Structures are given as C-alpha cells and as structure tokens.
mmCIF file of C-alpha atoms in Angstrom:
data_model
loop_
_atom_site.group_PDB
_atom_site.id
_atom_site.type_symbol
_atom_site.label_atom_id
_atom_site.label_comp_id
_atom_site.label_asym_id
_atom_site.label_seq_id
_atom_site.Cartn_x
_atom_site.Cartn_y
_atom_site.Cartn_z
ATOM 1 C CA UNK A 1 -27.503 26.415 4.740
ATOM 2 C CA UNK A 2 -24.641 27.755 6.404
ATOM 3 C CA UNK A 3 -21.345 25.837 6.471
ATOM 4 C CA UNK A 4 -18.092 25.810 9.056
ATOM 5 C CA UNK A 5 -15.535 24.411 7.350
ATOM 6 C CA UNK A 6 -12.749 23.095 9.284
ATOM 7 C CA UNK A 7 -8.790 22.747 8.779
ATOM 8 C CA UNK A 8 -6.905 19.982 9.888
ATOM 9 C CA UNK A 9 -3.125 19.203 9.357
ATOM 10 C CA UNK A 10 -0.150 16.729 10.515
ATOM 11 C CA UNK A 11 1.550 18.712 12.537
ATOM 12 C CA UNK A 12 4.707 20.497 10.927
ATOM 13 C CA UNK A 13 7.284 18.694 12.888
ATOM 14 C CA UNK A 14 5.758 14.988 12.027
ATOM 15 C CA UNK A 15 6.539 13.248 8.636
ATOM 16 C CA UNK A 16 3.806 12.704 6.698
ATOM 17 C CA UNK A 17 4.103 9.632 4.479
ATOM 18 C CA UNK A 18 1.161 10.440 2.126
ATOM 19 C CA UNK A 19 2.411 13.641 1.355
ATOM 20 C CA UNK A 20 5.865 12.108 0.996
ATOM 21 C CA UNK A 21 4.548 9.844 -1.599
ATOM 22 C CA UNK A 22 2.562 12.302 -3.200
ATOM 23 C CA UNK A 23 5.637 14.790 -4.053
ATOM 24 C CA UNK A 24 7.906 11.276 -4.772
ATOM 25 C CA UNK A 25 5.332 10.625 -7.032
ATOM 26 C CA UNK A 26 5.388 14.434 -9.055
ATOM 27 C CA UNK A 27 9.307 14.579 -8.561
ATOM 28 C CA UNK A 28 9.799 10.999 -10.720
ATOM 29 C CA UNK A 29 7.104 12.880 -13.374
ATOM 30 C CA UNK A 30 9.777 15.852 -13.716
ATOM 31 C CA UNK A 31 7.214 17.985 -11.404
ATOM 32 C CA UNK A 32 9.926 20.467 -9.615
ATOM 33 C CA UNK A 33 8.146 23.759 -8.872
ATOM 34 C CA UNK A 34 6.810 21.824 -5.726
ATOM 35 C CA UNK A 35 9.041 20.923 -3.179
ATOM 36 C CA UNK A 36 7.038 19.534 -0.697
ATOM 37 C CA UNK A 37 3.697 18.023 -0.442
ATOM 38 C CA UNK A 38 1.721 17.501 2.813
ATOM 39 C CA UNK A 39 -2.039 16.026 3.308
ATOM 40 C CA UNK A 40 -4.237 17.030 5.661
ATOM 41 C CA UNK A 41 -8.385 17.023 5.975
ATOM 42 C CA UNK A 42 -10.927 19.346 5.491
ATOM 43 C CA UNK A 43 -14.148 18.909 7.572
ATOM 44 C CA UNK A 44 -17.488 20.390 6.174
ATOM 45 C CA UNK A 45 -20.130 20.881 9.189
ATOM 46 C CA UNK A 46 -23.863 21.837 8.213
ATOM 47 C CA UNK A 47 -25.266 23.617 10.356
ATOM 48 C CA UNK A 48 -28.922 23.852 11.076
ATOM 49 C CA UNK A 49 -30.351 27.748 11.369
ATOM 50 C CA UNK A 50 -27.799 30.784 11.398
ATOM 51 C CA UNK A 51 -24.089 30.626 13.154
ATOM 52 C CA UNK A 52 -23.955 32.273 15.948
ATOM 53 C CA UNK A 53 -21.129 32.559 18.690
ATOM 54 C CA UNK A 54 -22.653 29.813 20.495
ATOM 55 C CA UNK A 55 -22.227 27.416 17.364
ATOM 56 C CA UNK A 56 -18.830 28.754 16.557
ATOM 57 C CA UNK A 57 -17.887 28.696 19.807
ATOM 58 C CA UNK A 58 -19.298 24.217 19.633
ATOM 59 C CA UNK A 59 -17.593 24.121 16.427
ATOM 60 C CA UNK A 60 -14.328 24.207 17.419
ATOM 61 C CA UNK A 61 -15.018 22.543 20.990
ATOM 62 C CA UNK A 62 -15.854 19.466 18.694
ATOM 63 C CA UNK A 63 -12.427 20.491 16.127
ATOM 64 C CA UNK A 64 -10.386 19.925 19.422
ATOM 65 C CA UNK A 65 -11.855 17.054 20.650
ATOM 66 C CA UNK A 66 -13.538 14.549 17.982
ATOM 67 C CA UNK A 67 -12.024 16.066 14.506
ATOM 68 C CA UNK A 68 -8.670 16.147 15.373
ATOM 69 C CA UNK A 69 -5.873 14.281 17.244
ATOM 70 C CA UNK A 70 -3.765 16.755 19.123
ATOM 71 C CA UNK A 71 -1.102 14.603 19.694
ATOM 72 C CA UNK A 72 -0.360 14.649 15.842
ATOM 73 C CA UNK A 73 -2.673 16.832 13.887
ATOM 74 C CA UNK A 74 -3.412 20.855 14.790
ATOM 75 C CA UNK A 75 -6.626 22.613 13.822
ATOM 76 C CA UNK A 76 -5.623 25.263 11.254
ATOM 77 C CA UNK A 77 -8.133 26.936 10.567
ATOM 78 C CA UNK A 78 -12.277 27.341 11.121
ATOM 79 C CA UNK A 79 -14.542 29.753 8.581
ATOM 80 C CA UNK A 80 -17.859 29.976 7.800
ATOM 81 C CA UNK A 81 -18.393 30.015 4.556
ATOM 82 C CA UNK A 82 -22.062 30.601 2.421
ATOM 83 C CA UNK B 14 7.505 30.043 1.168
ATOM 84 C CA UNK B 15 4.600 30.422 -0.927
ATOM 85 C CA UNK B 16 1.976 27.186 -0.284
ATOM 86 C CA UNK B 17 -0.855 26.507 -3.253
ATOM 87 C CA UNK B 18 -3.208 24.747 -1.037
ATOM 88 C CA UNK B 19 -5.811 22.366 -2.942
ATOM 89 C CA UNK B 20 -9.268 21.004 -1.005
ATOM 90 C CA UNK B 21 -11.060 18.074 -2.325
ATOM 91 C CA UNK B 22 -13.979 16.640 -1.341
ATOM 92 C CA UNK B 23 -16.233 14.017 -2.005
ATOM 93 C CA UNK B 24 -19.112 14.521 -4.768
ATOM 94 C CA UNK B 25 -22.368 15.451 -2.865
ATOM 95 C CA UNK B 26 -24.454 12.454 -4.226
ATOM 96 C CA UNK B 27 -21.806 9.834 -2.533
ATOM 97 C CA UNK B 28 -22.316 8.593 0.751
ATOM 98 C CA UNK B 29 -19.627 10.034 3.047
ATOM 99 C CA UNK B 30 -19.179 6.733 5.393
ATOM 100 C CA UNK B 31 -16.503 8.977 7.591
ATOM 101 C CA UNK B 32 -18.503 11.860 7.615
ATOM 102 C CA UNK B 33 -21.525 9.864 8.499
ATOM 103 C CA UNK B 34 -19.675 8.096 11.353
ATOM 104 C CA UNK B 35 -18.589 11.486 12.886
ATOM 105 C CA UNK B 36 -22.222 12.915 12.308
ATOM 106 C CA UNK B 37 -23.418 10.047 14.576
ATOM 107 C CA UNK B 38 -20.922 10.534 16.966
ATOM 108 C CA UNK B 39 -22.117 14.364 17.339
ATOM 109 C CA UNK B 40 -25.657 13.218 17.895
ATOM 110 C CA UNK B 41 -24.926 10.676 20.567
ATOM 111 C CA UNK B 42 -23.257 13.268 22.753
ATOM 112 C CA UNK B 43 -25.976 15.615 22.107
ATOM 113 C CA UNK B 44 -25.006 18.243 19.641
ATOM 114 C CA UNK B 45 -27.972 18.823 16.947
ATOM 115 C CA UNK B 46 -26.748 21.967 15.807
ATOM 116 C CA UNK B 47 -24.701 19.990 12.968
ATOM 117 C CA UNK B 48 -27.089 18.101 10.371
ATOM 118 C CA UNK B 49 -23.956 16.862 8.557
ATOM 119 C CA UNK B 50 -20.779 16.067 8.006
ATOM 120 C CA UNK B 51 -18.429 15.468 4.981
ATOM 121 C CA UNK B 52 -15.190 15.176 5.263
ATOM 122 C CA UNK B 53 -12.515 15.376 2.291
ATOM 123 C CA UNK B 54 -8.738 16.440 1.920
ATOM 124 C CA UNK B 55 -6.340 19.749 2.311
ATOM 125 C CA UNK B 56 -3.165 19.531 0.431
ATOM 126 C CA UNK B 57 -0.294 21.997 1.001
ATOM 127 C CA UNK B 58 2.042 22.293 -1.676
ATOM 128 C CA UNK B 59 4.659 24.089 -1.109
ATOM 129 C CA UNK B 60 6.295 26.477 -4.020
ATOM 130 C CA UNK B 61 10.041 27.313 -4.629
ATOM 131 C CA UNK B 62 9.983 30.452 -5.923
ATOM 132 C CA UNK B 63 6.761 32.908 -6.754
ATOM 133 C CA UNK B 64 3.973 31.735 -8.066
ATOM 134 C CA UNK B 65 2.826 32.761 -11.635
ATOM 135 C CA UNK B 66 0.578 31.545 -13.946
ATOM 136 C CA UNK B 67 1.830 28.179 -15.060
ATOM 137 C CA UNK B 68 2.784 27.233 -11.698
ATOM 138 C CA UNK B 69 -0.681 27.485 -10.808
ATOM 139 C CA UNK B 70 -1.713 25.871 -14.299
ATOM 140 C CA UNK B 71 0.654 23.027 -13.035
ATOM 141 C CA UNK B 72 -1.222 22.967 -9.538
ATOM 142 C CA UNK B 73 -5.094 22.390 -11.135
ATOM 143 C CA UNK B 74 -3.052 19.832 -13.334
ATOM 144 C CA UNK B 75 -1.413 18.055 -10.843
ATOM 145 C CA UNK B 76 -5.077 18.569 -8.557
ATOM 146 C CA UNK B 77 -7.259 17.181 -11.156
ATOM 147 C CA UNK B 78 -4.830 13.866 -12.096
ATOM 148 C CA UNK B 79 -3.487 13.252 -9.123
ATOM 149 C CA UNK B 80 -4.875 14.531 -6.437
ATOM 150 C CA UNK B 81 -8.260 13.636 -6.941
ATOM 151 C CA UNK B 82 -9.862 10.996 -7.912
ATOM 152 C CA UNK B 83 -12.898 12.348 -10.347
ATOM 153 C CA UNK B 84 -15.231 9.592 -10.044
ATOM 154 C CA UNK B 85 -16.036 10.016 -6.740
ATOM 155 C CA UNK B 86 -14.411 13.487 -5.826
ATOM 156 C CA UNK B 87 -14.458 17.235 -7.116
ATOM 157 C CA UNK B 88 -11.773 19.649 -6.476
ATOM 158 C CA UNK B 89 -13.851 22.409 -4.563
ATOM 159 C CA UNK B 90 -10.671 25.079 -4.391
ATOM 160 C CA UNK B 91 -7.357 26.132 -5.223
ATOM 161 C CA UNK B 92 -5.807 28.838 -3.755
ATOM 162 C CA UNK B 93 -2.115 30.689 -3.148
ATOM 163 C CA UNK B 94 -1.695 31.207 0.707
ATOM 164 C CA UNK B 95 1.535 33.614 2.378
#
C-alpha cells in the first residue's frame, strides 16, 4: 500500500536540546566530521487505495494542523513513496 | 553545508503508541483515507567539509550505535542532502 511520508523539523532558529546532546555526545567520542546535530520526526501515513490529489492535498492539511506545531516545528517535506 | 540526514523508525511488529494515538485522532475527525500511522525520527547532521566515503561509513556507525536503538528500531535510510 501506498505511503506519504512526512518531514517534520524544529525550526532552524530554535535550539534543539536533543540534537544538542546528541552532537555533545559524538564530540566527547572524538566524532568531528559533524558539527551539528538536530532531531526532528518522520511521520509514515498508510493510505488506503491509490494517492490522488485529493489525499495529497488531506495529507498535508493534517501535516499543518495535527503533525506539526507551527509555532516551533515546520513541515519539510511530504513524498509518496512505494 | 552538506547534511547526511538519517530516518529511523520503529520495527513494524512494535506497537507504535504515538502513531496509534494520532491514527485515532484522524478517525474521530473523519478522515479514513489513512489506515495508519507510525511515527519515528529525522536526524540532520550536518558535515564540515564534503562528504566521502568514511564520512558516510562514520554516519551508518554513528546511526546504528547511537542513533537508534536496535531492539525496538531499524534505521530505514541514510542519505547526503545539498
């Protein structure tokens, strides 16, 4: 069954403290090719029968309103994938 | 600056108590075109310099130890973005 995956990240301008702790955490195990590390989510929706504009079109409705918090987070990106 | 972006999600035969919460949200306001959700993680890393070879060695490293835990996650992609 088809798939639309959706992006979600802090947005660029907020710290992110996981993300902090994650590159803290490969910095102290001599780690330095990355310089910064930030954690966002990835959203898998099933969908049931073939995506069509409609769905696409719901999809990110619902990545606007119930996946993500625009106050802090921005929706980066929406694919189908399979 | 080059960003190695890693997704992680949980394994398909765990219960996704999130994804299931979000699911059931979807259904009470009346969507049925989604039969499920899962949600898992987006990391950004973000390279200094150009990525070769061992820096991405270094990335499925760093995404298998650290960024995931393999008991109850797989890492479903790794991939250079910019």
């Amino acid at each position: 069954m088809p798939t639309i995956v959706v992006d979600v990240m802090p947005k660029a301008e907020l710290l992110d403290p996981q993300g902090k702790a994650v590159a803290g955490a490969l910095a102290r195990q001599g780690e330095t090719r990355f310089s910064s590390v930030r954690i966002g989510k990835r959203f898998e929706l099933t969908v049931d029968g073939p995506v069509d504009d409609a769905t696409l079109a719901a999809a990110r409705e619902i990545a606007d309103s119930i996946l993500s918090n625009s106050v802090i987070e921005d929706v980066v990106g929406i694919e189908v994938v399979e």
